[in-house]
XYZ file of C-alpha atoms in Angstrom:
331
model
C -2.818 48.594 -12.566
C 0.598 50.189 -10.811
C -0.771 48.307 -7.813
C -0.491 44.501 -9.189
C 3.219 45.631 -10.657
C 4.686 42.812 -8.010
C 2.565 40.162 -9.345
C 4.240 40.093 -12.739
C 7.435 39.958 -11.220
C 6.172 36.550 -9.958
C 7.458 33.131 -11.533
C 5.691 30.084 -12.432
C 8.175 28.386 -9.872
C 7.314 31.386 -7.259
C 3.624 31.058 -7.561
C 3.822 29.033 -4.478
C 4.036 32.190 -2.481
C 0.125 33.160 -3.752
C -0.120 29.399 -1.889
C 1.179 30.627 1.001
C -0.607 33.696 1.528
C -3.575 32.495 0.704
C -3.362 29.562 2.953
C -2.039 32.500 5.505
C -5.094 34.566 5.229
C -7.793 31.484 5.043
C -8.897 31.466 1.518
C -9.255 27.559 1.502
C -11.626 26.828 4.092
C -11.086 23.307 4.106
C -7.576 23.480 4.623
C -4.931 25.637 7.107
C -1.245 26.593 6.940
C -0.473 23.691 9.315
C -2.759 21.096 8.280
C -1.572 17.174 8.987
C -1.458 14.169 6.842
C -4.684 13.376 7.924
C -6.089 16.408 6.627
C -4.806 16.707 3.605
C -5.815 13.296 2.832
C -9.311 14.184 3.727
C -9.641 16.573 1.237
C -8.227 14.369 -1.514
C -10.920 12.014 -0.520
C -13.552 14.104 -0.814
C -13.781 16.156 -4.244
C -16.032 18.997 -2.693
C -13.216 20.322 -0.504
C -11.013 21.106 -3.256
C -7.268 21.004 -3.769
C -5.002 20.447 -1.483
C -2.501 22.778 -1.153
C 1.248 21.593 -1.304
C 4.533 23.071 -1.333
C 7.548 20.781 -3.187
C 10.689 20.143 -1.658
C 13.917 22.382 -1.800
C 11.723 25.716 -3.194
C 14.329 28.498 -2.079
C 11.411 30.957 -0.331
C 10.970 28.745 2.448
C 12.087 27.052 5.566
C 11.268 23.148 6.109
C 9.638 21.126 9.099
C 11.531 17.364 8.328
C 8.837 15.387 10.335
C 6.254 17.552 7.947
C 6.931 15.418 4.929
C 3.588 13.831 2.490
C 4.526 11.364 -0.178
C 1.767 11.260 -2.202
C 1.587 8.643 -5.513
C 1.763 10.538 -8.672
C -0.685 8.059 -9.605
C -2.933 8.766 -6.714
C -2.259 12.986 -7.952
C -3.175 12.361 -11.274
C -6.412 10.409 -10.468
C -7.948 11.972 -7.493
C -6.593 15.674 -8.109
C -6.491 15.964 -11.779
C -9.480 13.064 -11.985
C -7.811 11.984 -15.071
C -5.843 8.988 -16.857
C -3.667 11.051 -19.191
C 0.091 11.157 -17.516
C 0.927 13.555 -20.166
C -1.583 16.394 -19.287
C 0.926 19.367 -18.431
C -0.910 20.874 -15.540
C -0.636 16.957 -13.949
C 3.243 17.220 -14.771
C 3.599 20.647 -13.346
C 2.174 19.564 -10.269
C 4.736 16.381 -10.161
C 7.932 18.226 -11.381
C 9.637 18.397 -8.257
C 9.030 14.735 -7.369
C 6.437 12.983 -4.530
C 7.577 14.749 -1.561
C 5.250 17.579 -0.497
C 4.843 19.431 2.593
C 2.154 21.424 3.640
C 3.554 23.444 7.152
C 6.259 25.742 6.098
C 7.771 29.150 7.177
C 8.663 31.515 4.451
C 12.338 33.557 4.409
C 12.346 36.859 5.456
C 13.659 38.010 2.178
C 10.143 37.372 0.917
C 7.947 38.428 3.244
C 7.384 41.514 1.530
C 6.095 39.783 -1.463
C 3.432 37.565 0.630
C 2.041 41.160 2.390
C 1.551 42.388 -1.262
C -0.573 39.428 -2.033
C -2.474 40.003 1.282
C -2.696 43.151 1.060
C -4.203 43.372 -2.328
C -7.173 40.313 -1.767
C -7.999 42.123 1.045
C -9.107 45.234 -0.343
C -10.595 42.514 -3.053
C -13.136 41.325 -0.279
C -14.216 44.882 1.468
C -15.232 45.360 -2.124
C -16.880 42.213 -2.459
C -18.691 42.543 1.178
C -19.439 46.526 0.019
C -21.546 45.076 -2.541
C -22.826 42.210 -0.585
C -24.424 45.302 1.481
C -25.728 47.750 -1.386
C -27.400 44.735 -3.065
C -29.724 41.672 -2.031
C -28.156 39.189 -4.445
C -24.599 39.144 -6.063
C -23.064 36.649 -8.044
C -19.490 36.062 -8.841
C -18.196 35.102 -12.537
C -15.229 33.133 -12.855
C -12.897 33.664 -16.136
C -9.942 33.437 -17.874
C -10.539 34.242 -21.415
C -10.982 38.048 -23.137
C -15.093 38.264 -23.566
C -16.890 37.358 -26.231
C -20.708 37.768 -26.747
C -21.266 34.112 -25.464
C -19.515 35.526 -21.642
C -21.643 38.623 -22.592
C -24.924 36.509 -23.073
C -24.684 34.735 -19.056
C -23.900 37.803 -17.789
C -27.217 39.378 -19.209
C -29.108 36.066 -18.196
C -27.419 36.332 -14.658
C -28.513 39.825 -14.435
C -32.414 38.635 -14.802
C -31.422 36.859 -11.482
C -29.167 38.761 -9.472
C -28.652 42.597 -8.292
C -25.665 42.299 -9.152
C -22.812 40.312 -11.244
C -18.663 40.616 -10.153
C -16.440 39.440 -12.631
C -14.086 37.425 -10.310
C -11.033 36.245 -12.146
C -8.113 34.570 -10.740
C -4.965 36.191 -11.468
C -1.940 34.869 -11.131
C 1.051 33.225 -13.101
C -0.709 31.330 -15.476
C -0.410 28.578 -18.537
C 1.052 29.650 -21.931
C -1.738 31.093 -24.305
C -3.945 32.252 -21.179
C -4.473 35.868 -21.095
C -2.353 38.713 -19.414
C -4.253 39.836 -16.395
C -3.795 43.159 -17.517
C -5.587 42.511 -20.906
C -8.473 40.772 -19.505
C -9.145 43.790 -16.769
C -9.076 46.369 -20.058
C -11.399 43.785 -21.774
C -13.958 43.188 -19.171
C -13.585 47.236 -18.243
C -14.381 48.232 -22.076
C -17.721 45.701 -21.781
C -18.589 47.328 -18.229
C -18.634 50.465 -19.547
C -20.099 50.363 -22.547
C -23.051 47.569 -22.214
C -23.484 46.774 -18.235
C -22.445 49.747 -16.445
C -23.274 50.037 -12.509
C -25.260 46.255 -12.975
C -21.485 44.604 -13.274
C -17.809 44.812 -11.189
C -14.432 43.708 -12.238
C -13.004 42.530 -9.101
C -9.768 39.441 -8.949
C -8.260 38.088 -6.410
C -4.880 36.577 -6.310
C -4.581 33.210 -6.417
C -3.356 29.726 -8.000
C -4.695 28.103 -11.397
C -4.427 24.350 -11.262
C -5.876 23.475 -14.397
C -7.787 20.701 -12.864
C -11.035 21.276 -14.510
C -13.863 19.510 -12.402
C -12.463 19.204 -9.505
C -10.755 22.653 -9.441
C -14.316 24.237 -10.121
C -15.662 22.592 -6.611
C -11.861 24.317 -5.472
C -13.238 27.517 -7.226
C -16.336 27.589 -5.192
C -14.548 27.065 -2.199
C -12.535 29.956 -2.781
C -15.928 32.288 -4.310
C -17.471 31.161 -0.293
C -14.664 32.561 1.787
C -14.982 35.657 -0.236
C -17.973 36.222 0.678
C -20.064 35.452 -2.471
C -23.495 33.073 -1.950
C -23.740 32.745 -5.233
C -20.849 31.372 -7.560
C -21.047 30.415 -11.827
C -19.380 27.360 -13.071
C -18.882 27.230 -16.505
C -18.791 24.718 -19.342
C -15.281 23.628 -19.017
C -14.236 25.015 -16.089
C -10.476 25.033 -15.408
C -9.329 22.782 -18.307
C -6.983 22.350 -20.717
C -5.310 21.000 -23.672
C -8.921 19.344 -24.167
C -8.028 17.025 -21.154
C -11.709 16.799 -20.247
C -15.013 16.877 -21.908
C -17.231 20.180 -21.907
C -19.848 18.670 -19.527
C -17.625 16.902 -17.068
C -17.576 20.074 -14.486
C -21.094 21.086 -15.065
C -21.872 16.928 -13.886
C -19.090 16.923 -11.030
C -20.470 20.596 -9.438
C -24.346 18.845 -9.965
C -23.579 15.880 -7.673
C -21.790 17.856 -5.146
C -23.736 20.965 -5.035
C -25.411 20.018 -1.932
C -22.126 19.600 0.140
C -20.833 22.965 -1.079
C -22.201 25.911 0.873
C -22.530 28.027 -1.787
C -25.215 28.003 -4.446
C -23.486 27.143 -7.418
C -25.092 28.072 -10.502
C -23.983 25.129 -13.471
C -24.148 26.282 -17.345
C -23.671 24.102 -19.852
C -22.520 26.759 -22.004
C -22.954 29.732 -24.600
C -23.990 28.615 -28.416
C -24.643 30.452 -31.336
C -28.441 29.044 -32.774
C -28.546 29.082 -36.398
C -31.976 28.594 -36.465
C -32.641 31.256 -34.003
C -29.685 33.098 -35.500
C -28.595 34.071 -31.611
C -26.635 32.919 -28.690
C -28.133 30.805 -26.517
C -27.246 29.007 -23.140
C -27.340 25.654 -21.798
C -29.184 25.148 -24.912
C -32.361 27.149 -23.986
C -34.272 27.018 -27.789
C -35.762 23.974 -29.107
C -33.473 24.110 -32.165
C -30.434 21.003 -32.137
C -28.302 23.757 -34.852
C -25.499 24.910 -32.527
C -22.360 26.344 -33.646
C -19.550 26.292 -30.723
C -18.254 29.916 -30.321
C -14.395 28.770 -30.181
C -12.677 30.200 -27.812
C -9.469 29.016 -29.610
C -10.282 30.668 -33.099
C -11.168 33.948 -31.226
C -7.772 34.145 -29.838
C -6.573 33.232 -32.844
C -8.175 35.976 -34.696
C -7.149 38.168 -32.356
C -3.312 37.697 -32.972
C -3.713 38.111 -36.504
C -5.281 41.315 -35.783
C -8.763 40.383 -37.477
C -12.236 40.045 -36.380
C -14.076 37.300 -34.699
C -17.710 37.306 -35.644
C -18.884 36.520 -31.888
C -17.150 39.199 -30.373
C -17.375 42.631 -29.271
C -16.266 44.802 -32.743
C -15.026 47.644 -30.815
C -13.586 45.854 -28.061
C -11.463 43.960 -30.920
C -10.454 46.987 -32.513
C -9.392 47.847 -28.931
C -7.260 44.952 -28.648
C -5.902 45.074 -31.796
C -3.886 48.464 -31.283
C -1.933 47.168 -28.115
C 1.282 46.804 -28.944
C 2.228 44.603 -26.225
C 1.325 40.389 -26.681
C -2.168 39.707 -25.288
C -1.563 36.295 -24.143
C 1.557 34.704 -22.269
């Protein structure tokens, strides 16, 4: 963990330099460092390239082209990016705090060049791992999250397992939203449930990069990102990417489904974990023939976890785990 030390010296307001690099090192494939007008309007057009990635005016890392300047509508932003109506959604006014100006060609400032190499640096070793295990096994699959496991996570990655060699737990890690997890906590997490229920069958591998918080269309971004990794195989889950309740739980699962055909990576689209009364068991994307679901709440899980009790669709030892860090488990 001494490694990722840098990245939590890294502000909300400095996460543009994960942009950067990433752009730097071809991560997006639709887009490059010094992609026009035209371009980036191209991919706002067209959902299954992803977000564009834009740098705000006046950011002190880097250096400015003045014939480089995108105004872009907020309206246009909210709609096409964010694919929603609500002008309140925080990740929507996040994106718009510094105005309508963007750029998308910049240079950064020697002063942090050293941070950007880190970045590099670190996803690179990220994808000789990745294309390692590409080589040991026939079929891997990689498992976007964000959240401490609970046995809902635990019950697609033993389903995923019936399909594939092998399953990588591929978060991205970055500055995120308040209440996400630490990155730290969610490597211990998904280490404890490695170790103890999946072994050799499951990696914990993350890569640096940027949440939006765009839901849908940030889980089209997602599998974007999962293909220039080198996965063929990528999960999108139930509400992938959202927040605040800004979208409904089946909206990315729908979006990936009509697009799956332009992405080229198979994309494999859950409609979630539930606990079956009837069956008394978690099931996924509603697999019994029962209609008595309970939602496993990711909300009351974290809850119970700052309170230092325990969730009844969770891990009990991972909990107990949890519960003796002394440090806050969530931003």
């Amino acid at each position: 963990m001494s490694k990722l030390k840098f990245l939590r010296k890294i502000s909300n307001k400095e996460r543009y330099l994960i942009d950067f690099s990433n752009l730097k090192d071809n991560i997006f494939p639709h887009q490059k460092i010094n992609s026009s007008k035209s371009k980036i309007d191209k991919i706002i057009s067209f959902p299954e390239k992803g977000i564009p990635i834009l740098f705000p005016k006046n950011l002190s890392f880097f250096l400015y082209k003045k014939n480089n300047q995108i105004f872009l509508d907020k309206k246009k932003i909210l709609q096409k990016i964010f694919l929603s109506q609500n002008n309140d959604y925080p990740p929507f006014k996040n994106f718009v705090n510094s105005g309508e100006t963007f750029y998308t060609n910049v240079s950064i400032k020697k002063k942090f060049i050293n941070t950007i190499n880190q970045i590099s640096t670190y996803n690179k070793i990220a994808i000789k791992k990745i294309k390692i295990l590409n080589n040991k096994y026939k079929q891997t699959c990689s498992f976007q999250t964000r959240n401490i496991p609970h046995l809902g996570h635990e019950k697609i990655i033993e389903q995923l397992l019936e399909r594939f060699d092998h399953v990588v737990i591929n978060p991205l890690i970055g500055p995120k939203k308040k209440g996400d997890v630490k990155f730290e906590i969610l490597e211990k997490s998904y280490q404890h449930i490695i170790e103890h229920k999946f072994k050799n069958r499951v990696s914990y591998i993350p890569i640096i990069a940027n949440m939006f918080y765009a839901g849908p269309r940030e889980a089209l971004h997602h599998a974007n990102i999962r293909k220039s990794l080198g996965f063929k195989n990528f999960v999108v889950g139930r509400d992938h990417a959202g927040a605040f309740n800004n979208y409904r739980p089946l909206d990315a699962y729908k979006l990936v489904s009509k697009y799956k055909k332009k992405l080229k990576i198979n994309t494999i689209n859950l409609k979630g974990a539930y606990f079956c009364k009837d069956c008394k068991n978690i099931v996924i994307n509603f697999s019994c023939n029962h209609k008595n679901y309970q939602n496993i709440s990711g909300t009351d899980f974290r809850k119970k976890l700052n309170n230092k009790k325990l969730f009844n669709f969770a891990d009990k030892d991972l909990q107990k785990k949890l519960h003796k860090i002394k440090v806050k488990l969530f931003v």
